[in-house]
Coordinates of C-alpha atoms and ligand atoms in Angstrom, one line a residue:
X5 CA 3.0 -44.0 13.4
X6 CA 3.1 -41.4 16.2
X7 CA 0.4 -38.7 16.0
X8 CA 1.9 -35.4 14.9
X9 CA 1.3 -32.5 17.3
X10 CA -1.5 -30.2 16.3
X11 CA -1.2 -26.7 17.6
X12 CA -3.8 -23.9 17.5
X13 CA -2.2 -20.5 17.3
X14 CA -4.0 -17.3 18.2
X15 CA -2.8 -13.7 17.4
X16 CA -4.6 -10.5 18.5
X17 CA -1.7 -8.2 19.5
X18 CA -2.7 -5.3 17.3
X19 CA -5.2 -4.9 14.5
X20 CA -5.3 -8.4 13.0
X21 CA -7.5 -11.2 14.4
X22 CA -5.8 -14.4 13.4
X23 CA -5.9 -18.1 14.1
X24 CA -4.0 -21.0 12.6
X25 CA -3.5 -24.7 12.9
X26 CA 0.1 -25.9 12.4
X27 CA 1.4 -29.5 12.6
X28 CA 4.4 -31.3 11.2
X29 CA 5.1 -33.3 8.0
X30 CA 6.6 -36.8 8.0
X31 CA 10.2 -35.3 8.2
X32 CA 9.3 -33.3 11.3
X33 CA 9.1 -30.0 9.5
X34 CA 6.3 -27.5 10.3
X35 CA 3.2 -27.7 8.1
X36 CA 0.5 -25.1 8.0
X37 CA -3.0 -26.7 7.9
X38 CA -4.9 -23.4 8.0
X39 CA -4.0 -19.7 8.4
X40 CA -6.9 -17.3 8.8
X41 CA -6.2 -13.5 9.1
X42 CA -9.0 -11.0 9.5
X43 CA -7.7 -7.4 9.1
X44 CA -9.4 -4.4 10.8
X45 CA -8.2 -1.8 8.3
X46 CA -11.8 -0.6 7.7
X47 CA -12.4 -0.1 11.4
X48 CA -9.4 2.2 11.8
X49 CA -9.2 3.9 8.4
X50 CA -11.1 7.0 9.4
X51 CA -8.9 7.6 12.4
X52 CA -5.6 7.4 10.5
X53 CA -4.2 4.7 12.9
X54 CA -5.1 1.9 15.2
X55 CA -7.5 2.9 18.0
X56 CA -6.8 0.3 20.8
X57 CA -10.4 0.1 22.2
X58 CA -12.0 -0.3 18.8
X59 CA -9.4 -2.9 17.9
X60 CA -10.1 -4.9 21.1
X61 CA -13.8 -4.8 20.5
X62 CA -13.4 -6.0 17.0
X63 CA -11.2 -8.9 18.2
X64 CA -13.9 -9.8 20.7
X65 CA -16.5 -9.8 18.0
X66 CA -14.5 -12.0 15.6
X67 CA -12.2 -14.3 17.6
X68 CA -14.8 -17.1 18.0
X69 CA -15.5 -17.1 14.2
X70 CA -11.9 -16.9 13.2
X71 CA -10.8 -19.8 15.4
X72 CA -13.8 -21.9 14.2
X73 CA -12.8 -21.1 10.6
X74 CA -9.1 -22.1 11.2
X75 CA -10.3 -25.5 12.7
X76 CA -12.7 -26.1 9.8
X77 CA -10.1 -25.3 7.1
X78 CA -7.5 -27.6 8.7
X79 CA -9.9 -30.5 8.3
X80 CA -9.4 -31.4 12.0
X81 CA -11.7 -31.2 15.0
X82 CA -11.1 -28.9 18.0
X83 CA -10.7 -32.1 20.2
X84 CA -7.7 -33.1 18.0
X85 CA -5.7 -30.0 19.1
X86 CA -2.8 -30.8 21.4
X87 CA -2.1 -27.3 22.7
X88 CA -3.3 -23.7 22.4
X89 CA -0.7 -21.0 21.8
X90 CA -1.4 -17.3 22.0
X91 CA 0.5 -14.1 21.7
X92 CA 1.1 -12.6 25.2
X93 CA 3.1 -9.6 24.0
X94 CA 4.4 -7.2 22.9
X95 CA 1.4 -5.3 21.7
X96 CA -1.6 -3.3 22.8
X97 CA -2.6 -4.6 26.2
X98 CA -6.4 -4.5 25.6
X99 CA -6.0 -6.4 22.3
X100 CA -3.6 -9.0 23.7
X101 CA -6.0 -9.7 26.6
X102 CA -8.7 -10.9 24.1
X103 CA -6.6 -13.6 22.4
X104 CA -4.9 -14.6 25.6
X105 CA -8.2 -15.0 27.6
X106 CA -9.8 -16.9 24.7
X107 CA -6.8 -19.3 24.5
X108 CA -6.8 -19.8 28.3
X109 CA -10.5 -20.6 28.3
X110 CA -10.1 -23.1 25.5
X111 CA -7.2 -24.7 27.3
X112 CA -9.4 -25.2 30.4
X113 CA -12.4 -26.5 28.5
X114 CA -10.4 -28.9 26.3
X115 CA -8.0 -29.8 29.1
X116 CA -5.0 -29.1 26.8
X117 CA -1.8 -27.1 27.6
X118 CA -1.7 -23.4 27.2
X119 CA 1.4 -21.8 25.7
X120 CA 2.3 -18.1 25.8
X121 CA 4.2 -16.7 22.8
X122 CA 6.3 -13.6 22.2
X123 CA 5.0 -12.0 19.0
X124 CA 8.6 -11.1 18.0
X125 CA 9.7 -14.7 18.3
X126 CA 6.9 -15.6 15.8
X127 CA 8.3 -13.1 13.3
X128 CA 11.8 -14.2 14.0
X129 CA 11.0 -17.9 13.2
X130 CA 8.3 -17.3 10.5
X131 CA 10.6 -18.2 7.6
X132 CA 10.8 -21.7 9.1
X133 CA 7.2 -22.2 8.1
X134 CA 8.1 -22.7 4.5
X135 CA 11.9 -22.9 4.3
X136 CA 14.5 -25.2 5.6
X137 CA 16.6 -22.9 7.7
X138 CA 19.4 -23.7 10.2
X139 CA 20.6 -21.6 13.1
X140 CA 22.2 -19.1 13.4
X141 CA 21.0 -16.4 11.1
X142 CA 20.7 -12.6 11.2
X143 CA 17.2 -11.2 11.2
X144 CA 16.0 -7.8 10.2
X145 CA 12.5 -7.4 11.7
X146 CA 10.7 -4.4 10.2
X147 CA 7.0 -4.0 11.1
X148 CA 4.5 -1.3 12.2
X149 CA 5.7 -1.7 15.9
X150 CA 9.3 -2.9 15.7
X151 CA 12.5 -2.4 13.8
X152 CA 15.4 -4.4 14.9
X153 CA 18.4 -6.5 14.0
X154 CA 18.6 -9.8 15.9
X155 CA 20.9 -12.7 15.8
X156 CA 18.7 -15.8 15.9
X157 CA 21.0 -18.4 17.5
X158 CA 18.5 -21.2 18.5
X159 CA 14.9 -21.6 19.6
X160 CA 14.6 -19.2 22.6
X161 CA 18.1 -17.7 22.0
X162 CA 18.1 -14.3 20.5
X163 CA 20.5 -11.3 20.8
X164 CA 19.5 -7.9 19.7
X165 CA 22.2 -6.2 17.7
X166 CA 20.4 -3.0 16.9
X167 CA 17.0 -1.4 17.2
X168 CA 15.1 1.8 16.5
X169 CA 15.7 4.5 19.0
X170 CA 12.4 6.2 18.1
X171 CA 9.8 5.2 15.5
X172 CA 9.4 1.8 13.9
X173 CA 9.9 1.7 10.1
X174 CA 6.3 0.7 9.3
X175 CA 5.2 3.7 11.5
X176 CA 7.4 6.0 9.4
X177 CA 5.8 4.7 6.2
X178 CA 2.3 5.1 7.7
X179 CA 3.0 8.6 9.1
X180 CA 4.5 9.8 5.8
X181 CA 1.5 8.4 4.0
X182 CA -0.8 10.3 6.3
X183 CA 1.0 13.5 5.6
X184 CA 0.6 12.9 1.9
X185 CA -3.2 12.4 2.5
X186 CA -3.1 8.6 2.0
X187 CA -5.4 6.3 4.0
X188 CA -4.1 4.1 6.9
X189 CA -2.1 1.9 6.6
X190 CA -0.3 3.8 3.9
X191 CA 2.9 1.8 3.7
X192 CA 1.9 -0.3 0.7
X193 CA 0.6 2.9 -1.1
X194 CA 3.8 4.8 -0.6
X195 CA 5.6 2.0 -2.5
X196 CA 3.1 2.4 -5.4
X197 CA 3.3 6.2 -5.5
X198 CA 7.1 6.2 -5.3
X199 CA 7.2 4.4 -8.7
X200 CA 5.7 7.5 -10.3
X201 CA 8.1 10.1 -8.8
X202 CA 11.6 11.4 -8.9
X203 CA 13.6 9.8 -6.0
X204 CA 16.3 12.6 -6.2
X205 CA 13.9 15.5 -5.9
X206 CA 14.1 16.0 -2.1
X207 CA 17.2 15.5 -0.1
X208 CA 15.9 13.9 3.1
X209 CA 17.9 13.3 6.4
X210 CA 19.2 9.9 7.3
X211 CA 19.3 10.1 11.1
X212 CA 22.2 8.4 13.0
X213 CA 23.5 7.0 9.7
X214 CA 27.1 7.3 10.7
X215 CA 26.8 6.5 14.4
X216 CA 25.0 4.2 16.8
X217 CA 26.2 0.9 15.1
X218 CA 23.2 -0.8 13.5
X219 CA 20.7 1.1 15.6
X220 CA 18.0 2.9 13.5
X221 CA 16.2 6.2 13.8
X222 CA 13.3 7.6 11.7
X223 CA 11.9 10.5 13.8
X224 CA 14.0 13.2 12.1
X225 CA 13.0 11.9 8.7
X226 CA 9.3 12.2 9.7
X227 CA 9.9 15.8 10.8
X228 CA 11.5 16.7 7.5
X229 CA 8.6 15.1 5.6
X230 CA 6.1 17.1 7.7
X231 CA 8.0 20.4 6.8
X232 CA 8.1 19.6 3.0
X233 CA 4.6 18.2 2.9
X234 CA 3.2 21.6 3.9
X235 CA 4.8 23.1 0.8
X236 CA 3.9 20.6 -1.9
X237 CA 1.3 21.8 -4.4
X238 CA 1.0 19.3 -7.2
X239 CA 0.4 15.6 -7.6
X240 CA 3.9 15.4 -9.1
X241 CA 5.4 16.8 -5.9
X242 CA 3.5 14.2 -3.9
X243 CA 4.9 11.4 -6.1
X244 CA 8.4 12.9 -5.8
X245 CA 8.2 13.1 -2.0
X246 CA 7.0 9.4 -1.8
X247 CA 9.9 8.4 -4.1
X248 CA 12.5 10.4 -2.2
X249 CA 11.2 8.9 1.1
X250 CA 11.4 5.3 -0.3
X251 CA 14.9 5.9 -1.7
X252 CA 16.1 7.3 1.7
X253 CA 14.8 4.3 3.5
X254 CA 16.5 2.0 1.0
X255 CA 19.8 3.8 1.6
X256 CA 19.4 3.7 5.4
X257 CA 18.7 0.0 5.4
X258 CA 21.5 -0.8 3.0
X259 CA 24.1 1.0 5.2
X260 CA 22.7 -0.3 8.5
X261 CA 22.4 -3.9 7.3
X262 CA 26.0 -3.8 6.2
X263 CA 27.0 -2.8 9.7
X264 CA 24.8 -5.5 11.2
X265 CA 26.5 -8.1 8.9
X266 CA 29.9 -7.1 10.4
X267 CA 28.5 -7.3 14.0
X268 CA 26.8 -10.6 13.3
X269 CA 30.0 -12.1 11.8
X270 CA 32.2 -10.8 14.7
X271 CA 29.9 -12.1 17.4
X272 CA 28.7 -15.4 15.9
X273 CA 31.5 -16.4 13.5
X274 CA 28.8 -18.3 11.5
X275 CA 29.9 -21.1 9.1
X276 CA 27.2 -20.1 6.7
X277 CA 26.0 -16.4 6.4
X278 CA 22.2 -16.2 6.3
X279 CA 20.1 -13.0 6.4
X280 CA 16.3 -13.1 6.9
X281 CA 14.0 -10.1 6.6
X282 CA 10.6 -10.4 8.2
X283 CA 7.6 -8.2 9.3
X284 CA 5.0 -6.2 7.3
X285 CA 7.6 -3.8 5.7
X286 CA 9.5 -6.8 4.3
X287 CA 6.7 -6.9 1.7
X288 CA 8.1 -3.8 0.1
X289 CA 9.6 -5.0 -3.2
X290 CA 12.2 -2.2 -3.5
X291 CA 13.5 -2.9 0.0
X292 CA 13.6 -6.6 -0.9
X293 CA 15.6 -5.9 -4.1
X294 CA 18.1 -3.6 -2.4
X295 CA 18.8 -6.0 0.4
X296 CA 19.0 -8.9 -2.1
X297 CA 21.7 -7.0 -4.0
X298 CA 23.6 -6.4 -0.7
X299 CA 23.5 -10.1 0.1
X300 CA 24.9 -10.9 -3.3
X301 CA 27.8 -8.5 -2.7
X302 CA 28.5 -9.8 0.8
X303 CA 28.0 -13.5 0.1
X304 CA 24.9 -13.9 2.3
X305 CA 22.0 -16.3 1.6
X306 CA 18.9 -14.1 1.6
X307 CA 15.5 -15.3 2.8
X308 CA 12.2 -13.5 2.8
X309 CA 9.1 -15.2 4.1
X310 CA 6.3 -15.2 1.5
X311 CA 4.3 -11.9 1.6
X312 CA 1.3 -13.6 3.4
X313 CA 3.7 -14.6 6.3
X314 CA 5.5 -11.2 6.5
X315 CA 2.6 -9.4 8.1
X316 CA 0.9 -10.4 11.4
X317 CA -0.5 -13.9 11.3
X318 CA -1.2 -16.8 13.7
X319 CA 0.8 -19.5 11.8
X320 CA 4.0 -18.0 13.2
X321 CA 2.5 -18.0 16.7
X322 CA 1.4 -21.7 16.3
X323 CA 5.0 -22.4 15.0
X324 CA 6.5 -21.1 18.3
X325 CA 3.8 -23.0 20.1
X326 CA 4.8 -26.2 18.3
X327 CA 8.4 -25.9 19.3
X328 CA 7.5 -25.1 22.9
X329 CA 5.1 -28.0 22.9
X330 CA 7.9 -30.4 21.8
X331 CA 10.0 -29.1 24.6
X332 CA 7.1 -29.4 27.1
X333 CA 7.3 -25.7 27.9
X334 CA 3.8 -25.0 29.0
X335 CA 2.5 -21.9 30.9
X336 CA 0.1 -21.5 33.8
X337 CA -3.2 -19.7 33.4
X338 CA -1.9 -16.7 35.4
X339 CA 0.6 -15.8 32.6
X340 CA 0.1 -12.0 32.1
X341 CA -0.1 -9.8 29.0
X342 CA 3.3 -8.3 28.5
X343 CA 2.9 -5.2 26.3
X344 CA 6.6 -4.4 26.2
X345 CA 8.0 -7.9 26.1
X346 CA 11.5 -7.9 24.5
X347 CA 13.0 -11.0 23.0
X348 CA 16.5 -10.2 24.3
X349 CA 16.2 -9.5 28.0
X350 CA 19.8 -8.4 28.2
X351 CA 19.6 -5.7 25.7
X352 CA 18.5 -2.9 28.0
X353 CA 21.0 -0.4 26.6
X354 CA 21.1 0.8 23.0
X355 CA 24.8 0.8 22.2
X356 CA 26.0 4.2 20.9
X357 CA 22.7 5.9 21.3
X358 CA 22.9 6.2 25.1
X359 CA 19.2 5.6 25.4
X360 CA 17.6 3.3 27.9
X361 CA 14.5 1.4 26.9
Ligands
KG4_403 O1 4.1 -6.9 10.7 P1 2.9 -6.1 10.5 O2 1.7 -6.6 9.7 O3 2.3 -5.6 11.8 C1 3.0 -5.3 12.9 O4 3.5 -6.2 13.7 O5 3.2 -4.0 13.1 O6 3.4 -4.7 9.8 C2 2.5 -3.7 9.4 C3 3.3 -2.5 8.8 C4 2.4 -1.3 8.6 O7 3.1 -0.2 9.1 C5 2.4 -1.2 7.0 O8 2.2 0.1 6.5 C6 3.7 -1.8 6.7 O9 3.9 -2.9 7.6 N1 3.8 -2.3 5.3 C7 4.5 -1.8 4.3 C8 4.3 -2.5 3.1 N2 3.3 -3.4 3.4 C9 3.0 -3.3 4.8 N3 5.4 -0.8 4.4 C10 6.1 -0.5 3.2 N4 5.9 -1.1 2.0 C11 5.0 -2.1 1.9 N5 4.8 -2.7 0.8
ZN404 ZN1 4.0 -8.1 13.9

């Protein structure tokens, strides 16, 4: 029997130090042998957001240990690894450099190929880690750094249908939480507080809801929250604002996803309609439920990666590495960090919004 490829994935693009070993099962499907994620929440808590230099230092301190743990848990030896894949972007340049340099050094010392990975490609393919999923599908990627609709047409073939013209959705959750006095990262806490409040108490704006196709915008919403948060007095007001924010996001995503469905169908004419939601914010149960309902109405199959694969992890990086390894797509050691690396290189213009990115 042929030896199955064994890929070490490394992820340090923001505030998670992660390493994973991914291989294949007997049917050629990806198989996670280990998946270690070390979060830096405690490092950044007191600053209310990620401090790049502190994040990079923390990656440096932990990367060695996290990679060792990933190897150990996989039951394999470092010498068994066939290639080392690492996130090269997008992300914080000082953080990306740590994982990338570590991966390159390992590649030299083990004499095994080095593979650079786009973090967004990891999120885009992450559901393949535990679900049989054929191309094409529509992806909504909602994380702390990105919010976009992409048609995923094949490995390496992605088209951006819409994106945020200002803040990412996770950022909007975290900023709202900060204004309500909740520790970073407040996204998950907002979801909990929202359950205790009245979602109809505050009428919040839904920026570009009726224009810009399936592009998104959250900056105006944040400004409105800032204004209201200065006036709130009681704990009840706080719950009501969290609930109103959560409800507004649900309405924005419902409407914009419906538009994205139309664009996806028009462009791809898919035989089967499949919708995947990935990224940290995809852990939000209310968002999951509202989008699941929309999929039922519109006859889409709906796929969410399990919660532990929604947020940043290295299994999704190793997965992209595995595919590139099979295609013999290796990179040279001068591959740079690409802090603004887009998946769809053509999408320089945001349709309808008139903004160049
Ligand atoms: O994908 P991720 O782990 O990292 C990035 O690539 O950014 O996403 C992190 C983001 C944070 O903004 C966090 O507040 C948000 O995902 N998040 C949530 C929830 N869980 C994580 N936002 C809303 N509701 C949640 N349950
Ligand atoms: Zn991410």
